mmCIF file of C-alpha atoms and ligand atoms in Angstrom:
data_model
loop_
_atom_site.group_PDB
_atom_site.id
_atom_site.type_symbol
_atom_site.label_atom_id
_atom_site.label_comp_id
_atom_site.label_asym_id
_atom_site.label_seq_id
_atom_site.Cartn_x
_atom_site.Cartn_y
_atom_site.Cartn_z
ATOM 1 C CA UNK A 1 -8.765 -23.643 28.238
ATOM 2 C CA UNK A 2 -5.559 -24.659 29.938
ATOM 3 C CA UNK A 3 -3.847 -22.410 27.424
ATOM 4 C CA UNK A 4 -5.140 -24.204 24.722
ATOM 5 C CA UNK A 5 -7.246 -21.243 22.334
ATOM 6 C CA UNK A 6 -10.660 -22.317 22.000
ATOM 7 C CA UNK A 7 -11.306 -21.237 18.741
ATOM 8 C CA UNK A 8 -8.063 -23.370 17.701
ATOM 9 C CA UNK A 9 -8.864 -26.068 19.628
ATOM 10 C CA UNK A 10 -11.619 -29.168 20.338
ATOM 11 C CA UNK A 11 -10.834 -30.176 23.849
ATOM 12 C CA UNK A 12 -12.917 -33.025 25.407
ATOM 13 C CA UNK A 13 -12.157 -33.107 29.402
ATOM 14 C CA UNK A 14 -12.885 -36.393 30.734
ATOM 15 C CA UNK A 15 -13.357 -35.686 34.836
ATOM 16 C CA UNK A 16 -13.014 -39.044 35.733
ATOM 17 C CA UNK A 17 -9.494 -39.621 34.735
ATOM 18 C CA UNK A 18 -8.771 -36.106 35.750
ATOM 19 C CA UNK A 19 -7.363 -35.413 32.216
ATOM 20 C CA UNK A 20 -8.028 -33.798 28.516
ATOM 21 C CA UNK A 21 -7.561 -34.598 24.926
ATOM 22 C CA UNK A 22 -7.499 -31.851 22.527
ATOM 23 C CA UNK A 23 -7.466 -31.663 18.722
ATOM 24 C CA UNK A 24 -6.042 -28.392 16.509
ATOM 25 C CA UNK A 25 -9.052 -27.133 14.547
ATOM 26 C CA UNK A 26 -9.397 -25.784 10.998
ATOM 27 C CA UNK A 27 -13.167 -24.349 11.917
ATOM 28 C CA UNK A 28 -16.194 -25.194 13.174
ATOM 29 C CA UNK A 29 -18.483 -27.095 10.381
ATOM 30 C CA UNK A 30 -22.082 -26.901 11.856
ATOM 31 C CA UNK A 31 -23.703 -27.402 14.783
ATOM 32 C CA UNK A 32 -27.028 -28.213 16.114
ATOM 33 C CA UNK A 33 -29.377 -29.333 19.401
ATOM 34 C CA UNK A 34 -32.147 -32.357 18.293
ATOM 35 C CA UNK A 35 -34.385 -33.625 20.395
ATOM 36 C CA UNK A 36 -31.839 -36.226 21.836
ATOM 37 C CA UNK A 37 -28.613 -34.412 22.108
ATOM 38 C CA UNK A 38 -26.437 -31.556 20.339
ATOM 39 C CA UNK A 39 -24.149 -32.617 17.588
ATOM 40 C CA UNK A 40 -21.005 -30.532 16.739
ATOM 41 C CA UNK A 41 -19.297 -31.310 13.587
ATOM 42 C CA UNK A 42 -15.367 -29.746 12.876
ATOM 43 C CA UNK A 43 -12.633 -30.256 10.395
ATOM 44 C CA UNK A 44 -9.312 -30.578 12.484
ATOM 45 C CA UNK A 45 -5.652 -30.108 11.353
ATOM 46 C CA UNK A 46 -4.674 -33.627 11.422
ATOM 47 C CA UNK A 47 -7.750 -36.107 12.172
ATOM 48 C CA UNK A 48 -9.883 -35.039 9.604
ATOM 49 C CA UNK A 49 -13.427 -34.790 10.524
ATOM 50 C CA UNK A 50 -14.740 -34.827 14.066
ATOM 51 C CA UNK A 51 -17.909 -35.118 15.141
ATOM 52 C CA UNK A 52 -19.143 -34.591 18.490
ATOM 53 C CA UNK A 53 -22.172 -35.178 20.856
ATOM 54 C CA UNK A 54 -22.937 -33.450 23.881
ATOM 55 C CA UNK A 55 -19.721 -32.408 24.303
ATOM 56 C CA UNK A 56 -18.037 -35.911 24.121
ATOM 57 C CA UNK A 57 -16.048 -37.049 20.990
ATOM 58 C CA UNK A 58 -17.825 -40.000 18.927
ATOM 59 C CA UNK A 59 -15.522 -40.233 15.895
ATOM 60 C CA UNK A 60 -12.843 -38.461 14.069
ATOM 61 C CA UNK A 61 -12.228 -39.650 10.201
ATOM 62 C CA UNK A 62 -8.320 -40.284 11.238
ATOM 63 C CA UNK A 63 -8.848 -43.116 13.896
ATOM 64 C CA UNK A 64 -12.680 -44.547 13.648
ATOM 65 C CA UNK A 65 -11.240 -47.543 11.842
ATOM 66 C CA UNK A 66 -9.892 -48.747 14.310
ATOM 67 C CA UNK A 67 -13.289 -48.686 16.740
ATOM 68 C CA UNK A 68 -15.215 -49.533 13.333
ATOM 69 C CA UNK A 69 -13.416 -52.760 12.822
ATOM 70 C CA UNK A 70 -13.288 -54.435 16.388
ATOM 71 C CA UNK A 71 -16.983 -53.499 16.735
ATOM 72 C CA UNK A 72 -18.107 -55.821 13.918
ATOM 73 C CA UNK A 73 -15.456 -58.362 12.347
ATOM 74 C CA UNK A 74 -14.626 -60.074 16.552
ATOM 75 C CA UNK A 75 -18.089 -60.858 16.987
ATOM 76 C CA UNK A 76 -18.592 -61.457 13.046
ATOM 77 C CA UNK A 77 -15.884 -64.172 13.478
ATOM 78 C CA UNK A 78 -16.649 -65.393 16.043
ATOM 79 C CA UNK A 79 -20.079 -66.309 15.335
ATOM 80 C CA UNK A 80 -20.612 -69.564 13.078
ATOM 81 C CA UNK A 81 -22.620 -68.099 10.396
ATOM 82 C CA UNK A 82 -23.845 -64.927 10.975
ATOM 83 C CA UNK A 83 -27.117 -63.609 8.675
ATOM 84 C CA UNK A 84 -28.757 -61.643 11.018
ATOM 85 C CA UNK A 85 -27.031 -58.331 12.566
ATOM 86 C CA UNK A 86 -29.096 -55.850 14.342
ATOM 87 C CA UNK A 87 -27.026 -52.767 15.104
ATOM 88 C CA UNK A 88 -28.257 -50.424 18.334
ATOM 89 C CA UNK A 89 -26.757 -46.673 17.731
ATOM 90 C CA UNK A 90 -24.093 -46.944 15.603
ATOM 91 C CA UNK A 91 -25.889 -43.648 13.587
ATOM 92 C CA UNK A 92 -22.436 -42.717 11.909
ATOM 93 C CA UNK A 93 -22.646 -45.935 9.699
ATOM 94 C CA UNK A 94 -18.961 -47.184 10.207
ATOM 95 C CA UNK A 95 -20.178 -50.167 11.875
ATOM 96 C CA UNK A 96 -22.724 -50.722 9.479
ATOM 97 C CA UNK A 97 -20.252 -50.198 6.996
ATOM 98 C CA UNK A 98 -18.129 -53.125 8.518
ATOM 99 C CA UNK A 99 -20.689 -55.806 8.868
ATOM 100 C CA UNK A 100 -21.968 -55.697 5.563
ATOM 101 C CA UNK A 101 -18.295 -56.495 4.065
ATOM 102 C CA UNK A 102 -19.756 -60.041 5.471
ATOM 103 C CA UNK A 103 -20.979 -61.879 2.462
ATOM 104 C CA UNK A 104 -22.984 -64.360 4.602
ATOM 105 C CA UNK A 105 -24.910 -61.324 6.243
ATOM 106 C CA UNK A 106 -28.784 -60.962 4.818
ATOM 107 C CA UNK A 107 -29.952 -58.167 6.931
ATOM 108 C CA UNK A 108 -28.384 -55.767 8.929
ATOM 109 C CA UNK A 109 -30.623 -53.286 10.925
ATOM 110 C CA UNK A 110 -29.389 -50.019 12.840
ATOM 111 C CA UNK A 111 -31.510 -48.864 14.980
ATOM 112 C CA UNK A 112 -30.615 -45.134 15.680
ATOM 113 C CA UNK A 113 -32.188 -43.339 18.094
ATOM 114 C CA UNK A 114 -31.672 -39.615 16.656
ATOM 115 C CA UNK A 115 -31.725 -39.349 12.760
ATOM 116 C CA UNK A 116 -29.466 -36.299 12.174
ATOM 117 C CA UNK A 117 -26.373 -38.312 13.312
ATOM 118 C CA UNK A 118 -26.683 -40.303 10.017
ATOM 119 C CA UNK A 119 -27.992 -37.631 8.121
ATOM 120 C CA UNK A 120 -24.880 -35.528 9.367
ATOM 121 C CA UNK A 121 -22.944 -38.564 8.823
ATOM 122 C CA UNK A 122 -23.700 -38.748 5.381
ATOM 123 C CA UNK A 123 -22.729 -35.255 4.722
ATOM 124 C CA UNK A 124 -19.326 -34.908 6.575
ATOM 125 C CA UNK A 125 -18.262 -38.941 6.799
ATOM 126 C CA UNK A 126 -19.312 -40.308 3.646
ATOM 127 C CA UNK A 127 -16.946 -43.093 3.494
ATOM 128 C CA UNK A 128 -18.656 -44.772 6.679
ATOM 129 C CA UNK A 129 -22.059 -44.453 4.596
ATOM 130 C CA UNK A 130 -20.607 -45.718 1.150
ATOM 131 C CA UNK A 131 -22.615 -48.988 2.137
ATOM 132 C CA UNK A 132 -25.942 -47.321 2.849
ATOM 133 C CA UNK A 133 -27.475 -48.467 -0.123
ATOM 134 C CA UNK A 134 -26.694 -51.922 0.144
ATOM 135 C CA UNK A 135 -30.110 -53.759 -0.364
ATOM 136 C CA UNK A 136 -29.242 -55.884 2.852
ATOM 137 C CA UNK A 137 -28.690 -52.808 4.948
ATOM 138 C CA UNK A 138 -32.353 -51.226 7.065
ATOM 139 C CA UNK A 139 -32.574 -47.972 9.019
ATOM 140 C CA UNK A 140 -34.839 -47.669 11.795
ATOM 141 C CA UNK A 141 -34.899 -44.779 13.721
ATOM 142 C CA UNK A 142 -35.894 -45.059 16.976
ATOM 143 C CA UNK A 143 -35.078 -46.362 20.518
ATOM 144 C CA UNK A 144 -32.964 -49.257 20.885
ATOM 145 C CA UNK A 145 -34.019 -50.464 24.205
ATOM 146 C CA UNK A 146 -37.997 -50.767 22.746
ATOM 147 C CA UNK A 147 -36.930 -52.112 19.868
ATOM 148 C CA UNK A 148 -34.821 -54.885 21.909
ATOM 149 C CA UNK A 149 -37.791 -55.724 24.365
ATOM 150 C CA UNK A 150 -40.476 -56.000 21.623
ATOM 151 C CA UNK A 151 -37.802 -58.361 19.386
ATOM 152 C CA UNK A 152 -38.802 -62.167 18.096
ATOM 153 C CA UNK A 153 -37.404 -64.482 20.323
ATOM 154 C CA UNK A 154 -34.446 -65.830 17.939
ATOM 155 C CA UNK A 155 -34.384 -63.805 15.253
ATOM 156 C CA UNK A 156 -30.956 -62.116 15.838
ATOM 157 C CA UNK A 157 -27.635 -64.097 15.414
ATOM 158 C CA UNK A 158 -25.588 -60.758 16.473
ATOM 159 C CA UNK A 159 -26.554 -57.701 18.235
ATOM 160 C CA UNK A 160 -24.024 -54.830 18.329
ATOM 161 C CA UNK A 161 -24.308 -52.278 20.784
ATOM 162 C CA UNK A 162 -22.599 -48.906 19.349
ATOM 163 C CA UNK A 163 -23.727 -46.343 21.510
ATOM 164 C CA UNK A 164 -22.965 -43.161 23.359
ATOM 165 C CA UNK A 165 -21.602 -43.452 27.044
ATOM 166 C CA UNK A 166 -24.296 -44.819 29.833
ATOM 167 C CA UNK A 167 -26.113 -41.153 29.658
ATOM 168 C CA UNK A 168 -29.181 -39.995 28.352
ATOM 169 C CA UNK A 169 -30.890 -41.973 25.753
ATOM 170 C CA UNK A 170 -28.253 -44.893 26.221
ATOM 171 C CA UNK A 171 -28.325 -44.892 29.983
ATOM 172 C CA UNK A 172 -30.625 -48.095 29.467
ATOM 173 C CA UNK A 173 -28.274 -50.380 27.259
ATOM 174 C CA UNK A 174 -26.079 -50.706 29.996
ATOM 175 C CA UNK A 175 -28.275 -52.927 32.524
ATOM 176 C CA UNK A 176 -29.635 -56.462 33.006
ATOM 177 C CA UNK A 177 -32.638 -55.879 31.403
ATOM 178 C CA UNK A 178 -31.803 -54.556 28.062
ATOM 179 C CA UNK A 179 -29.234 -58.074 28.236
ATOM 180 C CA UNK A 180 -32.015 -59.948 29.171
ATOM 181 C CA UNK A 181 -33.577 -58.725 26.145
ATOM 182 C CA UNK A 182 -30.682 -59.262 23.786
ATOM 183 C CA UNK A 183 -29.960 -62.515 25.124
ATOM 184 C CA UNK A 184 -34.156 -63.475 24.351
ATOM 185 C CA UNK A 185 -33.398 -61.953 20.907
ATOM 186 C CA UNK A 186 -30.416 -64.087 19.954
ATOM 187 C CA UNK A 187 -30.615 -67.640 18.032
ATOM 188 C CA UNK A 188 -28.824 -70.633 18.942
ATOM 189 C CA UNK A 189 -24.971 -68.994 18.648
ATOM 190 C CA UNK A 190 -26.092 -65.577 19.336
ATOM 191 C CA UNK A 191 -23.440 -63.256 20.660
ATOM 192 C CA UNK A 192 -23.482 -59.809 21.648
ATOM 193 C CA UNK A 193 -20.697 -57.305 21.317
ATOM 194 C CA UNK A 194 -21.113 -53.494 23.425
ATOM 195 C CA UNK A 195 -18.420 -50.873 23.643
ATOM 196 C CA UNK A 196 -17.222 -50.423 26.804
ATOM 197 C CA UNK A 197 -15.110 -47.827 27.502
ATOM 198 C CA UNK A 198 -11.369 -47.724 28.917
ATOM 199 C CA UNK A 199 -9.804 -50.125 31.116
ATOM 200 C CA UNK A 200 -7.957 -47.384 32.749
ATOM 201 C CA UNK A 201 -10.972 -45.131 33.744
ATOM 202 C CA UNK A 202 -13.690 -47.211 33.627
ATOM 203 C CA UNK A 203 -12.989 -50.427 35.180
ATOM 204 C CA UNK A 204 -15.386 -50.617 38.081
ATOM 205 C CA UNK A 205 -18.031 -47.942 37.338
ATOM 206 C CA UNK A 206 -18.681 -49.968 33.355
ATOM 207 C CA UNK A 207 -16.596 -52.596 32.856
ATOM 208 C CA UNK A 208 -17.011 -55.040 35.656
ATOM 209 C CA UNK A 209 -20.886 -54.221 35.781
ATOM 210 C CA UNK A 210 -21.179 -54.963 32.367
ATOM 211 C CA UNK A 211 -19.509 -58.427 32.634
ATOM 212 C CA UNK A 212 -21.854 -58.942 36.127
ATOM 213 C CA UNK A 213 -25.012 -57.799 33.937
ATOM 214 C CA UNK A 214 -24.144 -59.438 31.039
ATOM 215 C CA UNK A 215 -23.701 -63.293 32.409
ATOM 216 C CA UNK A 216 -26.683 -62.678 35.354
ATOM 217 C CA UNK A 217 -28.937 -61.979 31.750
ATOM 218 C CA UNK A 218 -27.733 -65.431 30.969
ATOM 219 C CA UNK A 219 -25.041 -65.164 28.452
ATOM 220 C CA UNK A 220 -22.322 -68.254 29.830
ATOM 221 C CA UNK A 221 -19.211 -66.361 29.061
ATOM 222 C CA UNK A 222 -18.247 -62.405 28.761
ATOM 223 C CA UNK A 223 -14.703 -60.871 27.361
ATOM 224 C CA UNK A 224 -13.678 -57.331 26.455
ATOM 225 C CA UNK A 225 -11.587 -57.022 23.837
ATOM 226 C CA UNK A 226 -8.990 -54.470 23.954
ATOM 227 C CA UNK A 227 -7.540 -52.055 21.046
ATOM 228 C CA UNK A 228 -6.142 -48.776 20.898
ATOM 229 C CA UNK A 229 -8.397 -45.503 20.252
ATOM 230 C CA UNK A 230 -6.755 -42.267 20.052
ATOM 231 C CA UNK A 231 -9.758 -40.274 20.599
ATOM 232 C CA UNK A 232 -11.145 -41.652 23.226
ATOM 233 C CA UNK A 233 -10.427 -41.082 26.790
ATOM 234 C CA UNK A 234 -7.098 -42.485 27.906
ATOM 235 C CA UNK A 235 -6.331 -43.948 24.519
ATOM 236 C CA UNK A 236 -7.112 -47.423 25.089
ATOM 237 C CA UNK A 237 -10.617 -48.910 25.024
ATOM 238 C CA UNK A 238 -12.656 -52.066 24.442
ATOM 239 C CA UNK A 239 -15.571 -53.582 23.807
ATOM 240 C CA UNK A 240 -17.253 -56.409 25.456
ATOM 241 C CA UNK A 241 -18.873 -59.826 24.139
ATOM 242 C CA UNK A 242 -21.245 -61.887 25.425
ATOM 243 C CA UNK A 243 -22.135 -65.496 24.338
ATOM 244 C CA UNK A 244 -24.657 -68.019 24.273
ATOM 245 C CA UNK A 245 -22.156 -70.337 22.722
ATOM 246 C CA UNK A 246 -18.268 -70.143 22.856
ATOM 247 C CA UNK A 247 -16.899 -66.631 22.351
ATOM 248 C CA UNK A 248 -12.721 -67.682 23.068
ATOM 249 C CA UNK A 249 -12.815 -68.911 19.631
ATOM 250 C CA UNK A 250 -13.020 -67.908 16.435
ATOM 251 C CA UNK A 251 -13.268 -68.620 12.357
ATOM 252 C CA UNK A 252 -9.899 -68.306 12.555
ATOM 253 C CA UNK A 253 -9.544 -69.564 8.704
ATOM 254 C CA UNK A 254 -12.329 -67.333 7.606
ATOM 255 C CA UNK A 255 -10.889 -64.232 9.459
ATOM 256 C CA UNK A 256 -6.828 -65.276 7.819
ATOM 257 C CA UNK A 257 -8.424 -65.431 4.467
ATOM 258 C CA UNK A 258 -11.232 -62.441 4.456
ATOM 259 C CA UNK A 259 -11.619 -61.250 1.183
ATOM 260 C CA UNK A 260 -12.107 -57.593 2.137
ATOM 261 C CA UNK A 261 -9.721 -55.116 3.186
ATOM 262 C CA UNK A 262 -8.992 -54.138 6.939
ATOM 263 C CA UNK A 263 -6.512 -51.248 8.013
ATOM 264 C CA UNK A 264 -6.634 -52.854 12.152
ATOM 265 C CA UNK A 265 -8.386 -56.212 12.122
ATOM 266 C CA UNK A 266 -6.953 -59.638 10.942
ATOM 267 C CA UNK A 267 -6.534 -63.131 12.859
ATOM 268 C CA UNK A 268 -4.045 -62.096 14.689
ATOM 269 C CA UNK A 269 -5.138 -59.343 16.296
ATOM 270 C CA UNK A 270 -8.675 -60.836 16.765
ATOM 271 C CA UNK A 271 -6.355 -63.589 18.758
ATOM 272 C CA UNK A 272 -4.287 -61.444 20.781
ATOM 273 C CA UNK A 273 -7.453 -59.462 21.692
ATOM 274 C CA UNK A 274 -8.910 -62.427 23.184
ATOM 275 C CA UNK A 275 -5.858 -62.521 26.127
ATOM 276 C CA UNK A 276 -6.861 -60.987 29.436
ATOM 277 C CA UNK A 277 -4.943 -58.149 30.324
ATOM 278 C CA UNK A 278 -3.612 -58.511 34.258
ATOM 279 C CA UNK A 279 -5.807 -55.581 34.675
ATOM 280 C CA UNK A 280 -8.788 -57.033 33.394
ATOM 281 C CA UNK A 281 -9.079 -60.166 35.572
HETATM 282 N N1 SAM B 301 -18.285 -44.614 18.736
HETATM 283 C C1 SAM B 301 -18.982 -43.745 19.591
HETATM 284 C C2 SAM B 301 -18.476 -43.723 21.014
HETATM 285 O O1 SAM B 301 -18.204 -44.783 21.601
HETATM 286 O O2 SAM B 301 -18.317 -42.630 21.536
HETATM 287 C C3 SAM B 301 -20.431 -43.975 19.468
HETATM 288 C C4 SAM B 301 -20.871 -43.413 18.155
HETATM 289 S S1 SAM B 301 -22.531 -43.505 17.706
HETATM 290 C C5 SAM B 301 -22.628 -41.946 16.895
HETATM 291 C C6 SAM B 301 -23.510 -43.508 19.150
HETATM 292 C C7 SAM B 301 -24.993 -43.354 18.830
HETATM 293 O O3 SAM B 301 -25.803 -44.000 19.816
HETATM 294 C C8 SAM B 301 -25.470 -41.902 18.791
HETATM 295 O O4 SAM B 301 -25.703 -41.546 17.469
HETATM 296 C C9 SAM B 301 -26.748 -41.909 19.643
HETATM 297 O O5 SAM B 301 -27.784 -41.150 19.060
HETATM 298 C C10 SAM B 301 -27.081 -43.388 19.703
HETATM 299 N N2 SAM B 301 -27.924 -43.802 20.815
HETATM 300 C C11 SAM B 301 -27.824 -43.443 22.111
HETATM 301 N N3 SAM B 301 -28.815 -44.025 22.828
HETATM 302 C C12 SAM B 301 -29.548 -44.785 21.972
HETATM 303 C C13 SAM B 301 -30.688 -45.631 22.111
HETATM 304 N N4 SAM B 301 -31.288 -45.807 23.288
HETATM 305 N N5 SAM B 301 -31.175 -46.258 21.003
HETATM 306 C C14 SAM B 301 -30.578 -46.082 19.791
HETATM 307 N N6 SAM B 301 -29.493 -45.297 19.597
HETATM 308 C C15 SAM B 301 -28.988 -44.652 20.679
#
C-alpha cells in the first residue's frame, strides 16, 4: 500500500483527512471476528503492542498513556469527590486502570460491549489490566446505551465514555439521547467526559454536534480538552466534558499533590487543557 509492504506494515487510512498512519510490524499476533467487530492484535517495531478493531487503531502500548490519562484524571479532578465512576467501552482497561489510582473512588463499572477486547487485553496489554482485581473495580459486559437508559437517577458522579468512533455498536453514544441519559444518571456534580476525535478532521461532523447534543441534554457547560495522540488520526485529539456543575475548574491542589504516578497528566497540563484553541471556538 503506497509502497509501504503489507506484511511489514499496519497502515490505518483515515478518508476523511485524506491521509495514512502506518506502523513497522514485527508480525501479526492473532486475530479474530466476534459478534461485534474483528480485533487484530500485532507487535510493532517501535510502539509495542497494537491492537486494532475493524480496521481502525484503538491503542498501541507506546502512546495509550497519554489517551489513558486525560480520559480519567480531567474529569476525576474536576469533580468534587468522585465515588462513583461508570466507564462505557473502555474494554482495554487503561481507563479503568486510571480511575482506580483515585483513592476516593468506591466503585468503578466498565461496561464493555464485546468481552474479547478485555480478554485480549489481558493477554497482550497486561499493564492496563494490572488493576483488574481491585475489589472496587466491576465488569459488565454488555451495551452501554441500555445500561445508561435503565440507570438510577443519581447514582453516577462520573460517566466516561471510551468508545470506538460513532459506528456500529457506538453509533448511539454520540446523540442527545444517550446524554439525556447520562445527564439523568449523574448526582448533584456529575460530569461526563467522551472522546472525541481530532480537531483537525472532525470538527463539524463530531465535535460541534457533540457540544450541541451535550448542553440540549441539559449539561450547562461543554469543553474538549485537547492532548496529543500519535496514533490517532492527525495526531492531535480530545475529549469532551460535560457538566452539571462547573467543569473550568478544578482540584487544582489535589491534582499538584496526587500521590500516584502520571507519565502526561499533572495540574498544569489539566490547566492548559482547559484554554480554547482559536480553532475550537
Ligand atoms: N481508545 C480507543 C479509541 O478512541 O479508538 C477506544 C478503545 S476501547 C477498546 C473502545 C471500546 O468501545 C471497544 O472495545 C468497543 O467494543 C466498545 N464499545 C463500542 N460500542 C459500545 C457500546 N455501545 N457499549 C459498550 N461498549 C462499546
Amino acid at each position: 500500500m503506497g509502497g509501504l509492504d503489507e506484511h511489514r506494515w499496519f497502515t490505518e487510512i483515515c478518508e476523511e483527512g485524506g491521509s495514512a498512519f502506518s506502523l513497522k510490524l514485527r508480525g501479526k499476533l492473532h486475530e479474530e471476528r466476534t459478534p461485534f467487530q474483528r480485533i487484530e492484535i500485532y507487535d510493532t517495531e517501535f510502539f509495542g503492542h497494537l491492537m486494532v478493531i475493524d480496521g481502525f487503531v484503538m491503542l498501541t502500548a507506546l502512546d495509550n498513556f497519554l489517551y489513558h490519562e486525560m480520559m480519567a484524571h480531567p474529569a476525576l479532578f474536576t469533580h468534587p469527590d468522585p465515588k462513583r465512576v461508570v466507564i462505557i467501552g473502555g474494554g482495554d482497561c487503561g481507563t479503568l486502570r486510571e480511575v482506580l489510582r483515585h483513592a476516593g473512588v468506591e466503585h468503578a463499572l466498565q461496561v464493555e460491549i464485546d468481552e474479547r477486547v478485555t480478554r485480549l487485553a489481558e493477554q497482550y496489554f497486561p499493564e492496563l489490566c494490572e488493576s483488574n482485581d481491585d475489589p472496587r473495580a466491576e465488569f459488565l459486559f454488555g451495551d452501554g446505551i441500555r445500561w445508561m437508559k435503565e440507570a438510577e437517577p443519581g447514582s453516577v458522579d462520573v460517566v466516561i465514555v471510551d468508545s470506538t468512533d460513532p459506528i456500529g455498536p457506538a453509533e448511539g453514544l454520540f446523540t442527545e439521547a444517550f446524554y439525556r441519559d447520562c445527564h439523568r444518571a449523574l448526582g448533584g456534580h456529575g460530569l461526563i467526559v467522551q472522546q472525541s476525535e481530532s480537531p483537525l478532521f472532525h470538527l463539524d461532523s463530531i465535535i460541534r454536534p457533540m457540544h450541541r447534543a451535550m448542553r440540549a441534554a441539559g449539561f450547562g457547560d461543554t469543553h474538549s480538552l485537547q492532548f496529543p495522540q500519535p496514533c490517532y488520526p492527525s495526531g492531535w485529539w480530545t475529549a469532551t466534558l460535560a457538566g452539571k456543575g462547573d467543569i473550568r475548574t478544578f482540584r487544582e491542589t489535589d491534582a499538584a499533590a496526587k500521590p500516584f504516578p502520571t507519565r502526561y497528566y499533572n495540574a498544569a497540563i489539566h490547566r492548559a487543557a482547559l484554554a480554547t484553541p482559536e480553532l475550537l471556538r
